[in-house]
Short mmCIF file of C-alpha atoms in Angstrom, two decimals:
data_model
loop_
_atom_site.label_atom_id
_atom_site.label_comp_id
_atom_site.label_asym_id
_atom_site.label_seq_id
_atom_site.Cartn_x
_atom_site.Cartn_y
_atom_site.Cartn_z
CA MET A 1 0.04 0.01 -0.01
CA PHE A 2 3.00 2.63 0.30
CA LYS A 3 4.69 2.10 -2.46
CA GLN A 4 1.41 2.12 -4.17
CA TYR A 5 0.15 5.52 -2.66
CA CYS A 6 3.62 7.13 -1.89
CA PRO A 7 5.52 8.43 -5.65
CA TYR A 8 8.36 6.59 -6.19
CA GLU A 9 10.55 10.01 -5.98
CA MET A 10 10.00 10.27 -2.46
CA GLU A 11 10.33 6.58 -1.35
CA GLY A 12 14.08 7.43 -1.03
CA HIS A 13 14.07 10.60 0.85
CA LEU A 14 11.27 9.00 3.31
CA LYS A 15 13.57 6.26 3.94
CA LYS A 16 16.62 8.17 4.40
CA TYR A 17 15.33 10.76 6.70
CA THR A 18 12.97 7.92 9.22
CA GLN A 19 16.87 6.02 9.40
CA LYS A 20 18.22 9.22 10.69
CA LEU A 21 15.08 9.38 13.61
CA VAL A 22 15.26 6.07 14.57
CA SER A 23 18.49 6.10 14.73
CA LEU A 24 18.56 8.62 17.66
CA VAL A 25 16.84 6.06 19.88
CA TYR A 26 17.64 2.42 18.48
CA PRO A 27 20.34 1.38 20.23
CA TYR A 28 22.02 -1.43 17.43
CA ILE A 29 24.32 -1.01 14.71
CA GLU A 30 23.77 -3.01 11.33
CA VAL A 31 26.56 -4.38 9.25
CA THR A 32 25.61 -5.70 5.64
CA PHE A 33 27.87 -8.31 3.91
CA HIS A 34 26.63 -8.24 0.01
CA GLU A 35 27.31 -11.68 -1.73
CA PHE A 36 28.76 -9.65 -4.85
CA THR A 37 30.32 -6.10 -4.71
CA SER A 38 30.39 -3.33 -7.15
CA GLU A 39 34.00 -3.94 -7.64
CA SER A 40 33.71 -7.91 -8.04
CA PHE A 41 30.43 -8.11 -9.20
CA TYR A 42 31.78 -11.07 -11.19
CA GLU A 43 33.53 -12.72 -8.72
CA ARG A 44 31.64 -14.14 -5.22
CA SER A 45 33.12 -11.70 -1.95
CA LYS A 46 35.62 -13.90 -0.35
CA ALA A 47 33.49 -12.40 3.44
CA TYR A 48 30.37 -13.52 2.47
CA GLY A 49 31.55 -16.86 1.55
CA ALA A 50 33.35 -17.17 5.14
CA ILE A 51 30.25 -15.37 7.07
CA GLN A 52 28.19 -18.40 5.16
CA ARG A 53 30.48 -21.32 6.16
CA TYR A 54 30.62 -20.00 9.70
CA LEU A 55 27.26 -19.80 9.85
CA THR A 56 26.33 -22.92 8.49
CA THR A 57 27.83 -24.90 11.73
CA ASN A 58 25.58 -22.83 13.62
CA SER A 59 22.31 -22.65 11.94
CA THR A 60 21.94 -26.80 11.92
CA ILE A 61 21.35 -26.30 15.70
CA ARG A 62 19.65 -23.01 16.32
CA ALA A 63 17.39 -22.13 12.90
CA LYS A 64 14.61 -23.22 12.38
CA ARG A 65 14.01 -22.74 8.49
CA LEU A 66 17.28 -24.29 6.73
CA LYS A 67 18.40 -25.01 3.10
CA ALA A 68 20.32 -27.74 1.87
CA ASP A 69 22.66 -27.94 -0.96
CA MET A 70 25.53 -29.85 -2.67
CA VAL A 71 28.09 -27.32 -2.69
CA ARG A 72 30.91 -27.08 -5.33
CA ASP A 73 33.85 -29.24 -3.72
CA SER A 74 32.52 -30.00 -0.43
CA LYS A 75 32.31 -33.36 0.94
CA SER A 76 28.91 -33.94 1.61
CA LEU A 77 25.21 -31.81 1.79
CA VAL A 78 25.39 -28.75 3.30
CA LEU A 79 22.62 -26.73 5.65
CA SER A 80 22.38 -23.77 5.63
CA MET A 81 20.27 -20.74 7.07
CA ASP A 82 17.03 -20.23 4.60
CA ASP A 83 16.44 -16.43 3.15
CA HIS A 84 15.01 -14.04 5.82
CA GLU A 85 16.22 -16.15 8.82
CA GLU A 86 17.92 -15.19 11.82
CA ILE A 87 20.03 -16.82 14.57
CA ALA A 88 21.60 -15.33 17.61
CA ASP A 89 25.52 -15.99 18.38
CA GLU A 90 27.59 -15.35 21.40
CA PHE A 91 31.30 -13.96 21.88
CA LYS A 92 33.19 -13.17 24.34
CA GLY A 93 30.03 -12.48 26.73
CA ILE A 94 28.41 -10.22 24.00
CA LYS A 95 25.20 -11.59 21.77
CA VAL A 96 25.24 -10.59 18.05
CA TRP A 97 22.16 -11.30 15.30
CA TRP A 98 22.54 -13.10 12.17
CA ALA A 99 20.06 -12.85 9.57
CA SER A 100 19.86 -14.16 5.79
CA ASN A 101 17.98 -11.65 2.99
CA LYS A 102 18.29 -11.08 -0.24
CA ASN A 103 16.75 -8.30 -2.72
CA ILE A 104 14.45 -9.12 -5.61
CA PRO A 105 14.84 -6.88 -8.43
CA ARG A 106 11.72 -4.58 -9.32
CA THR A 107 11.67 -5.60 -13.38
CA GLN A 108 12.36 -9.10 -14.24
CA VAL A 109 15.68 -9.94 -15.57
CA ILE A 110 16.63 -12.39 -18.57
CA SER A 111 20.26 -13.43 -17.38
CA PHE A 112 22.87 -15.75 -18.40
CA TYR A 113 23.91 -16.69 -15.46
CA GLY A 114 20.57 -17.27 -14.37
CA ASP A 115 19.70 -16.28 -10.50
CA GLU A 116 20.19 -12.32 -10.36
CA GLU A 117 18.20 -12.14 -6.89
CA LYS A 118 21.41 -10.46 -4.39
CA ARG A 119 21.64 -12.02 -1.31
CA PHE A 120 23.68 -10.76 1.90
CA TYR A 121 24.02 -11.35 5.47
CA LYS A 122 23.11 -8.73 8.05
CA LEU A 123 24.61 -8.60 11.38
CA LYS A 124 23.02 -6.62 14.22
CA PHE A 125 24.47 -5.57 17.64
CA HIS A 126 24.50 -3.15 20.69
CA ARG A 127 26.72 0.05 19.94
CA ARG A 128 28.30 -0.77 23.46
CA ASP A 129 29.69 -4.16 21.94
CA ARG A 130 31.62 -2.03 18.77
CA GLU A 131 34.88 -2.27 19.75
CA ILE A 132 34.60 -6.27 20.23
CA VAL A 133 33.08 -6.78 17.05
CA PHE A 134 34.77 -4.73 14.72
CA GLY A 135 38.59 -5.67 17.06
CA SER A 136 38.16 -9.62 17.28
CA TYR A 137 34.72 -10.64 16.22
CA LEU A 138 34.71 -10.21 12.71
CA ASN A 139 38.01 -11.55 12.50
CA HIS A 140 37.24 -14.45 14.51
CA VAL A 141 34.33 -14.70 11.83
CA MET A 142 36.58 -14.74 8.97
CA ASP A 143 38.99 -17.43 10.33
CA GLU A 144 36.47 -19.96 11.57
CA GLY A 145 34.96 -19.81 7.91
CA LYS A 146 38.50 -20.58 6.39
CA ALA A 147 39.28 -22.96 8.70
CA ILE A 148 35.73 -24.76 8.21
CA GLU A 149 36.19 -24.44 3.89
CA VAL A 150 39.62 -26.35 4.40
CA LYS A 151 38.34 -28.92 6.63
CA SER A 152 34.97 -29.81 4.60
CA ARG A 153 36.46 -28.92 1.05
CA LYS A 154 37.33 -31.98 -1.21
CA ARG A 155 41.10 -32.31 -2.03
CA LYS A 156 41.85 -31.51 -5.61
CA LEU A 157 44.80 -32.51 -8.12
CA TYR A 158 45.49 -29.61 -10.86
CA THR A 159 47.56 -30.12 -13.86
CA ASN A 160 47.89 -26.93 -16.05
CA ASN A 161 46.57 -26.74 -19.15
CA ARG A 162 47.92 -24.63 -22.70
CA ASN A 163 44.95 -22.47 -22.94
CA GLU A 164 42.58 -21.33 -20.26
CA GLN A 165 39.19 -22.83 -19.19
CA TRP A 166 36.13 -22.03 -17.37
CA ALA A 167 36.07 -22.85 -13.49
CA GLY A 168 32.84 -21.98 -12.53
CA ARG A 169 30.30 -19.49 -13.30
CA TYR A 170 32.25 -16.71 -13.53
CA GLN A 171 36.03 -17.61 -13.48
CA ARG A 172 38.81 -18.72 -15.81
CA THR A 173 42.11 -20.64 -15.18
CA MET A 174 44.65 -22.57 -17.07
CA TRP A 175 44.32 -25.28 -14.16
CA SER A 176 41.81 -27.89 -14.68
CA SER A 177 41.28 -30.54 -11.56
CA VAL A 178 40.15 -33.99 -10.34
CA VAL A 179 39.69 -35.01 -6.92
CA PHE A 180 43.05 -35.78 -4.88
CA GLU A 181 42.25 -39.32 -3.87
CA HIS A 182 45.86 -40.43 -3.24
CA PRO A 183 46.45 -43.27 -0.41
CA ALA A 184 49.64 -42.66 0.58
CA THR A 185 50.55 -41.74 4.74
CA PHE A 186 53.72 -41.69 6.59
CA ASP A 187 52.85 -44.91 8.45
CA THR A 188 52.17 -46.81 5.08
CA LEU A 189 55.43 -44.94 3.56
CA ALA A 190 58.70 -47.35 3.14
CA MET A 191 61.13 -45.49 5.04
CA GLU A 192 63.46 -45.56 8.08
CA GLU A 193 61.01 -44.69 11.17
CA LYS A 194 63.68 -42.01 12.65
CA LYS A 195 63.81 -39.89 9.00
CA LYS A 196 60.13 -40.24 8.32
CA LYS A 197 59.39 -38.83 12.02
CA GLU A 198 61.97 -35.69 10.58
CA ILE A 199 59.72 -34.99 7.86
CA MET A 200 56.56 -34.77 8.92
CA ASN A 201 57.77 -32.82 12.55
CA ASP A 202 59.57 -30.04 9.50
CA LEU A 203 56.08 -30.12 8.00
CA ILE A 204 53.84 -29.47 10.81
CA THR A 205 56.46 -27.08 12.17
CA PHE A 206 55.70 -25.31 8.55
CA THR A 207 52.26 -25.07 8.87
CA LYS A 208 52.84 -23.32 12.35
CA SER A 209 55.33 -20.67 11.07
CA LYS A 210 53.39 -17.78 9.80
CA ASP A 211 54.02 -15.45 12.42
CA TYR A 212 57.77 -16.30 12.16
CA TYR A 213 58.49 -16.39 8.77
CA LYS A 214 56.53 -12.66 8.89
CA LYS A 215 58.78 -11.88 11.58
CA ILE A 216 61.98 -12.91 9.52
CA GLY A 217 61.14 -11.27 6.56
CA LYS A 218 60.52 -14.67 4.02
CA SER A 219 57.10 -15.51 2.30
CA TRP A 220 55.66 -18.03 3.96
CA LYS A 221 56.90 -21.12 1.84
CA ARG A 222 58.94 -24.29 1.73
CA GLY A 223 61.08 -26.15 -0.80
CA TYR A 224 61.95 -29.73 -0.86
CA LEU A 225 63.86 -31.73 -2.65
CA LEU A 226 63.63 -35.32 -3.21
CA PHE A 227 65.97 -37.04 -5.08
CA GLY A 228 67.44 -40.89 -5.34
CA PRO A 229 66.99 -44.09 -8.13
CA PRO A 230 63.68 -45.06 -9.72
CA GLY A 231 61.18 -46.54 -7.39
CA THR A 232 62.60 -45.47 -4.59
CA GLY A 233 59.16 -43.76 -3.65
CA LYS A 234 59.20 -39.95 -4.45
CA SER A 235 55.63 -39.42 -5.91
CA THR A 236 54.29 -41.46 -3.11
CA MET A 237 55.82 -39.33 -0.22
CA ILE A 238 53.96 -36.30 -2.30
CA GLY A 239 51.01 -38.04 -1.97
CA ALA A 240 51.82 -38.62 1.87
CA MET A 241 52.69 -34.99 2.50
CA ALA A 242 49.29 -33.67 0.88
CA ASN A 243 47.44 -36.39 3.06
CA LEU A 244 49.18 -35.15 6.18
CA LEU A 245 48.72 -31.49 5.46
CA GLU A 246 45.54 -31.69 3.64
CA TYR A 247 46.87 -29.86 1.25
CA ASP A 248 46.01 -29.56 -2.45
CA VAL A 249 48.55 -30.59 -5.39
CA TYR A 250 49.36 -28.72 -8.24
CA ASP A 251 51.35 -30.99 -10.84
CA LEU A 252 53.07 -28.69 -13.12
CA GLU A 253 54.20 -29.73 -16.25
CA LEU A 254 56.28 -26.80 -17.83
CA THR A 255 56.55 -28.21 -21.00
CA ALA A 256 53.30 -27.06 -21.17
CA VAL A 257 54.16 -23.31 -20.19
CA LYS A 258 54.57 -21.18 -23.05
CA ASP A 259 57.04 -18.67 -21.44
CA ASN A 260 58.06 -16.88 -18.37
CA ILE A 261 54.50 -14.65 -18.03
CA GLU A 262 52.52 -17.47 -18.32
CA LEU A 263 54.28 -19.10 -15.31
CA ARG A 264 53.78 -16.50 -13.04
CA LYS A 265 49.81 -16.17 -14.26
CA LEU A 266 50.17 -20.01 -12.88
CA LEU A 267 51.38 -19.13 -9.49
CA ILE A 268 49.18 -16.44 -9.10
CA ASP A 269 45.64 -18.98 -9.64
CA THR A 270 47.35 -21.49 -7.15
CA SER A 271 45.55 -21.51 -3.80
CA ASN A 272 47.20 -21.11 -0.37
CA LYS A 273 47.80 -24.61 1.88
CA SER A 274 48.78 -26.34 -1.81
CA ILE A 275 51.63 -28.25 -2.75
CA ILE A 276 53.76 -27.26 -6.00
CA VAL A 277 55.05 -30.17 -7.63
CA ILE A 278 57.16 -30.27 -10.38
CA GLU A 279 58.74 -34.21 -11.25
CA ASP A 280 61.58 -35.02 -12.80
CA ILE A 281 62.64 -31.65 -13.30
CA ASP A 282 66.00 -32.86 -15.18
CA CYS A 283 64.05 -34.15 -17.74
CA SER A 284 61.60 -31.25 -17.89
CA LEU A 285 62.98 -28.58 -19.59
CA ASP A 286 66.91 -27.80 -20.87
CA LEU A 287 67.14 -25.67 -17.66
CA THR A 288 70.86 -26.59 -16.55
CA GLY A 289 73.00 -25.49 -19.23
CA GLN A 290 71.68 -22.23 -19.82
CA ARG A 291 74.02 -20.03 -19.02
CA LYS A 292 76.55 -21.91 -20.93
CA LYS A 293 75.58 -21.82 -24.17
CA LYS A 294 77.08 -18.50 -25.12
CA GLU A 295 80.24 -19.78 -24.05
CA GLU A 296 79.59 -23.27 -25.81
CA LYS A 297 78.64 -21.24 -28.84
CA ASP A 298 81.90 -19.14 -29.05
CA VAL A 299 84.33 -22.24 -28.60
CA GLU A 300 82.83 -24.64 -30.66
CA GLY A 301 82.71 -22.46 -34.01
CA ASP A 302 81.67 -23.64 -37.10
CA GLY A 303 83.71 -26.93 -37.23
CA LYS A 304 81.48 -28.94 -34.97
CA ASP A 305 81.35 -32.44 -34.54
CA PRO A 306 78.02 -33.64 -36.44
CA LEU A 307 76.67 -35.94 -34.15
CA SER A 308 76.81 -33.55 -31.52
CA LYS A 309 75.34 -30.77 -33.72
CA LYS A 310 72.84 -32.91 -34.34
CA LYS A 311 72.33 -33.80 -30.83
CA LYS A 312 71.73 -29.76 -29.98
CA GLU A 313 69.22 -29.13 -32.75
CA ASP A 314 67.43 -32.33 -31.59
CA GLU A 315 67.03 -31.08 -28.05
CA GLU A 316 66.11 -27.45 -29.65
CA LYS A 317 63.32 -28.61 -31.11
CA SER A 318 62.21 -30.26 -28.13
CA ASN A 319 62.14 -27.27 -26.34
CA GLU A 320 61.21 -24.81 -28.95
CA SER A 321 57.28 -25.06 -27.74
CA SER A 322 58.36 -23.84 -24.09
CA LYS A 323 60.39 -20.20 -23.83
CA VAL A 324 60.73 -20.86 -19.84
CA THR A 325 64.33 -19.64 -18.84
CA LEU A 326 65.82 -21.11 -15.71
CA SER A 327 65.54 -17.10 -14.64
CA GLY A 328 62.36 -17.27 -15.04
CA LEU A 329 61.60 -20.30 -12.42
CA LEU A 330 64.30 -19.35 -10.34
CA ASN A 331 61.66 -16.29 -10.18
CA PHE A 332 58.48 -18.65 -9.75
CA ILE A 333 60.30 -20.16 -6.60
CA ASP A 334 62.07 -17.82 -4.33
CA GLY A 335 61.24 -14.27 -6.50
CA LEU A 336 58.98 -11.30 -5.78
CA TRP A 337 55.96 -13.12 -7.22
CA SER A 338 56.84 -16.34 -4.81
CA ALA A 339 55.00 -14.20 -2.20
CA CYS A 340 51.88 -13.56 -3.75
CA GLY A 341 49.52 -15.92 -1.47
CA GLY A 342 51.20 -18.08 1.36
CA GLU A 343 51.19 -21.47 3.23
CA ARG A 344 52.78 -23.21 0.12
CA ILE A 345 55.45 -26.14 -0.46
CA ILE A 346 57.20 -26.43 -3.67
CA VAL A 347 58.58 -29.56 -4.31
CA PHE A 348 61.10 -30.92 -6.88
CA THR A 349 62.39 -34.60 -7.63
CA THR A 350 64.77 -35.90 -9.51
CA ASN A 351 66.54 -39.40 -10.73
CA TYR A 352 70.03 -37.35 -10.68
CA VAL A 353 70.91 -34.46 -8.77
CA GLU A 354 74.06 -33.98 -10.10
CA LYS A 355 72.48 -32.77 -13.61
CA LEU A 356 71.03 -30.00 -11.59
CA ASP A 357 72.28 -26.47 -11.68
CA PRO A 358 73.25 -25.84 -8.19
CA VAL A 359 71.50 -22.30 -8.01
CA LEU A 360 68.13 -24.18 -8.41
CA ILE A 361 68.46 -26.35 -5.45
CA ARG A 362 70.52 -24.02 -3.25
CA ARG A 363 68.73 -23.21 0.48
CA GLY A 364 66.53 -20.63 0.44
CA ARG A 365 64.69 -22.52 -2.52
CA MET A 366 64.89 -26.15 -1.95
CA ASP A 367 65.06 -26.11 1.91
CA LYS A 368 65.20 -29.71 2.73
CA HIS A 369 67.21 -32.47 0.73
CA ILE A 370 65.19 -35.47 1.24
CA GLU A 371 67.50 -38.79 -0.40
CA LEU A 372 65.08 -41.59 -1.10
CA SER A 373 67.43 -44.20 -1.20
CA TYR A 374 67.52 -48.03 -1.90
CA CYS A 375 65.06 -50.23 0.73
CA CYS A 376 66.69 -51.14 3.92
CA PHE A 377 65.45 -53.42 6.58
CA GLU A 378 63.36 -51.16 8.69
CA ALA A 379 61.45 -50.24 5.12
CA PHE A 380 61.19 -53.61 4.33
CA LYS A 381 59.06 -54.33 7.80
CA VAL A 382 57.10 -51.41 6.75
CA LEU A 383 56.18 -53.12 3.01
CA ALA A 384 55.76 -56.57 4.47
CA ARG A 385 52.99 -55.19 7.55
CA ASN A 386 51.32 -53.14 4.28
CA TYR A 387 50.81 -56.09 2.08
CA LEU A 388 50.79 -58.92 3.85
CA ASP A 389 50.05 -57.98 7.74
CA LEU A 390 53.14 -59.18 9.12
CA GLU A 391 55.53 -58.18 11.76
CA SER A 392 57.76 -61.39 12.00
CA HIS A 393 59.12 -64.42 10.27
CA ASP A 394 61.70 -66.73 10.28
CA LEU A 395 62.71 -65.41 6.82
CA PHE A 396 63.10 -61.75 7.78
CA GLU A 397 66.48 -62.63 9.28
CA THR A 398 67.76 -63.59 5.55
CA ILE A 399 66.33 -60.80 3.78
CA GLY A 400 67.49 -58.96 6.09
CA LYS A 401 71.12 -59.64 5.61
CA LEU A 402 70.56 -59.98 2.03
CA LEU A 403 69.03 -56.19 1.87
CA GLU A 404 72.52 -55.43 3.29
CA GLU A 405 74.44 -56.51 0.92
CA THR A 406 72.16 -55.86 -2.33
CA LYS A 407 70.66 -52.63 -3.84
CA ILE A 408 67.17 -52.78 -4.71
CA SER A 409 64.31 -50.67 -4.91
CA PRO A 410 61.46 -50.46 -2.63
CA ALA A 411 59.05 -50.54 -5.79
CA ASP A 412 60.68 -53.88 -6.51
CA VAL A 413 60.52 -55.31 -3.17
CA ALA A 414 56.69 -54.41 -3.23
CA GLU A 415 55.66 -56.26 -6.03
CA ASN A 416 57.60 -59.40 -4.63
CA LEU A 417 55.63 -59.17 -1.70
CA MET A 418 51.89 -58.79 -3.05
CA PRO A 419 49.85 -61.83 -3.15
CA LYS A 420 49.49 -63.58 -6.70
CA SER A 421 46.87 -66.22 -5.16
CA ASP A 422 44.81 -66.89 -2.10
CA ASP A 423 46.52 -69.78 -1.53
CA GLU A 424 47.49 -70.45 2.48
CA ASP A 425 50.95 -70.41 1.82
CA ALA A 426 50.68 -67.33 -0.10
CA VAL A 427 53.04 -65.03 2.62
CA ASP A 428 55.37 -67.91 2.37
CA ALA A 429 55.47 -68.13 -1.37
CA CYS A 430 55.93 -63.93 -1.47
CA LEU A 431 59.00 -64.21 0.98
CA ALA A 432 60.49 -66.67 -1.05
CA ASN A 433 60.00 -64.98 -4.28
CA LEU A 434 61.58 -62.12 -2.79
CA ILE A 435 64.86 -63.73 -1.68
CA LYS A 436 65.10 -64.64 -5.09
CA ALA A 437 64.67 -61.78 -6.36
CA ILE A 438 67.30 -59.93 -3.82
CA GLU A 439 69.69 -62.46 -4.84
CA LYS A 440 69.52 -62.26 -8.57
CA ALA A 441 69.95 -58.41 -8.10
CA LYS A 442 72.47 -59.24 -6.07
CA GLU A 443 74.19 -61.93 -8.96
CA GLU A 444 73.35 -59.22 -11.76
CA ALA A 445 75.52 -56.38 -9.76
CA LYS A 446 78.31 -58.57 -9.55
CA VAL A 447 78.33 -59.27 -13.38
CA LYS A 448 77.83 -55.93 -13.60
CA ALA A 449 80.45 -54.70 -11.61
CA GLU A 450 82.90 -57.23 -13.40
CA GLU A 451 81.82 -56.04 -16.70
CA GLU A 452 82.31 -52.18 -15.43
CA GLU A 453 85.77 -53.61 -14.14
CA LYS A 454 86.81 -55.17 -17.18
CA GLU A 455 85.35 -52.14 -19.20
CA LYS A 456 87.74 -49.93 -16.98
CA GLU A 457 90.57 -51.93 -17.45
CA ARG A 458 90.21 -52.31 -21.09
CA ALA A 459 89.53 -48.20 -21.23
CA LYS A 460 92.78 -48.19 -19.32
CA ALA A 461 94.85 -50.51 -21.35
CA GLU A 462 93.80 -48.79 -24.50
CA GLU A 463 94.11 -45.40 -22.91
CA GLU A 464 98.17 -46.50 -22.17
CA LYS A 465 98.41 -47.61 -25.94
CA LYS A 466 97.35 -44.82 -27.09
CA ALA A 467 99.71 -42.98 -24.80
CA LYS A 468 102.65 -45.50 -25.91
CA ALA A 469 101.65 -44.64 -29.46
CA GLU A 470 101.64 -40.83 -28.93
CA LYS A 471 104.75 -41.17 -27.37
CA GLU A 472 106.01 -43.51 -29.99
CA GLU A 473 105.16 -41.19 -32.36
CA LYS A 474 106.33 -37.98 -30.45
CA GLN A 475 109.85 -39.76 -30.62
CA LYS A 476 109.83 -40.29 -34.12
CA ALA A 477 108.41 -36.62 -34.78
CA GLU A 478 111.45 -35.46 -33.03
CA LYS A 479 114.20 -37.97 -34.83
CA GLU A 480 112.72 -36.55 -37.81
CA GLU A 481 113.58 -33.47 -36.81
CA LYS A 482 116.72 -34.16 -35.54
CA ASP A 483 117.50 -35.85 -38.98
CA LYS A 484 116.80 -32.78 -40.68
CA GLU A 485 118.43 -30.27 -38.67
CA LYS A 486 121.61 -32.51 -39.25
CA GLU A 487 121.04 -32.44 -42.99
CA GLN A 488 120.26 -29.08 -42.71
CA LYS A 489 123.70 -28.12 -41.01
CA SER A 490 125.67 -30.50 -42.86
CA GLU A 491 124.28 -28.96 -46.19
CA GLU A 492 125.18 -25.45 -45.03
CA GLU A 493 128.52 -26.25 -44.09
CA VAL A 494 129.07 -27.73 -47.80
CA LYS A 495 127.89 -24.61 -48.73
CA GLU A 496 130.20 -22.82 -46.30
CA LYS A 497 133.46 -24.93 -47.87
CA LYS A 498 132.31 -23.98 -51.65
CA THR A 499 132.39 -20.48 -50.95
CA ALA A 500 135.26 -20.30 -48.81
CA GLY A 501 137.24 -22.32 -51.96
CA GLU A 502 135.91 -19.89 -54.22
CA GLU A 503 136.99 -17.17 -52.28
CA VAL A 504 140.14 -18.79 -52.57
CA LYS A 505 140.31 -19.36 -55.95
CA GLU A 506 139.95 -15.60 -56.63
CA ASN A 507 142.35 -14.19 -54.41
CA GLY A 508 145.00 -16.58 -55.99
CA GLY A 509 144.23 -15.36 -59.42
#
């Protein structure tokens, strides 16, 4: 009735002066949090999202009207306050009220994105509690909302694409994702117990060190270099780290990154509480020799060996799709752009750590170097417990002695411990197969060592032969040079005698 008989032009003025009049006697303050703001119309307000998650934990207990929905990336059905519902909350002895509302547009709007209703939360509290609400309560709500998001969300495994894709209603990104469901944990990781505890303590300490990193003036990130032979559990270690910390994993494929600018965009698009992984970094791009290319070019000149020239052309061809440089990667890890966000872990894996540029893996970039080596007896016991539910066995002593003498990867041990049938004797059969595999690996290593020794002796003999031939060639050349000098000297003496005879003859005449 008010809208029908009151002109639209007068409505704004009446509301304005009515609110002023009410504020003189009304003891409460109201704060509105809109879902979308004018500055970020296409991106949902982070404050609104945090408040929604915070109120979700209280609304199921206190609200009388709820709405249920399957929210994106959530593990289960989410219950939240229905529109035009109000609940009370208490904090440090004060009482506040939260209300969920929405504004319906006056005219019907056809939108590409569907729902154009503008939702918002309204916080109401007594004016005497202003200092507590603005000083600590709202920060408490934001922190709790973020913590709830981390606990309730489905963790993701991301990989980078060559082109941007839609990641929701309003956002485009170069990352695509699947649900992260890797089952690895530190309990199932085949490694010495002492070393596992050291790594776990380091990770947990990092997650609690936000204020410490701020105090020392460093961005809140930490680098881990995982190196060792193939099959020693580097990828499994990353899965265990992600499950321990409940972080997302970003698997960065450098060969799919066009240039350094695109690399920075990918970094900006990563979330906090994440692990950024570059596996087999020594094989991703030719990052190790870029600083030496100019020197090599100057030394080699035009008369290069055809084989080395062809090899270089093949390497350049394989890397022509990516212009990421060593400098760009270093800035990605430890430059100004690395401070965009926080609580990130960067992991490099490699089978050949000696191939990497020392600048890339120095302390401060890769803060902790973790060597994952061949299977030891402690690692074997973990695998036996995982695969066969065995804590001890008569054959354990034999296997322990063999592992001390033989290099075999945990992956090879695990393959032999995996039961191939449901027979009652499967455990004994698996252990027997493992013993055979270790003995075979020991014999192969022995044969290989003998072959390498023979190869060394052969190479040494060839070197000695070559040195002897070079010595003989040098002696021969020296002898020829001496003979030549002697012959030249004889000719000069004959010439001098002849000249002297001619002078005598002339004088006599």
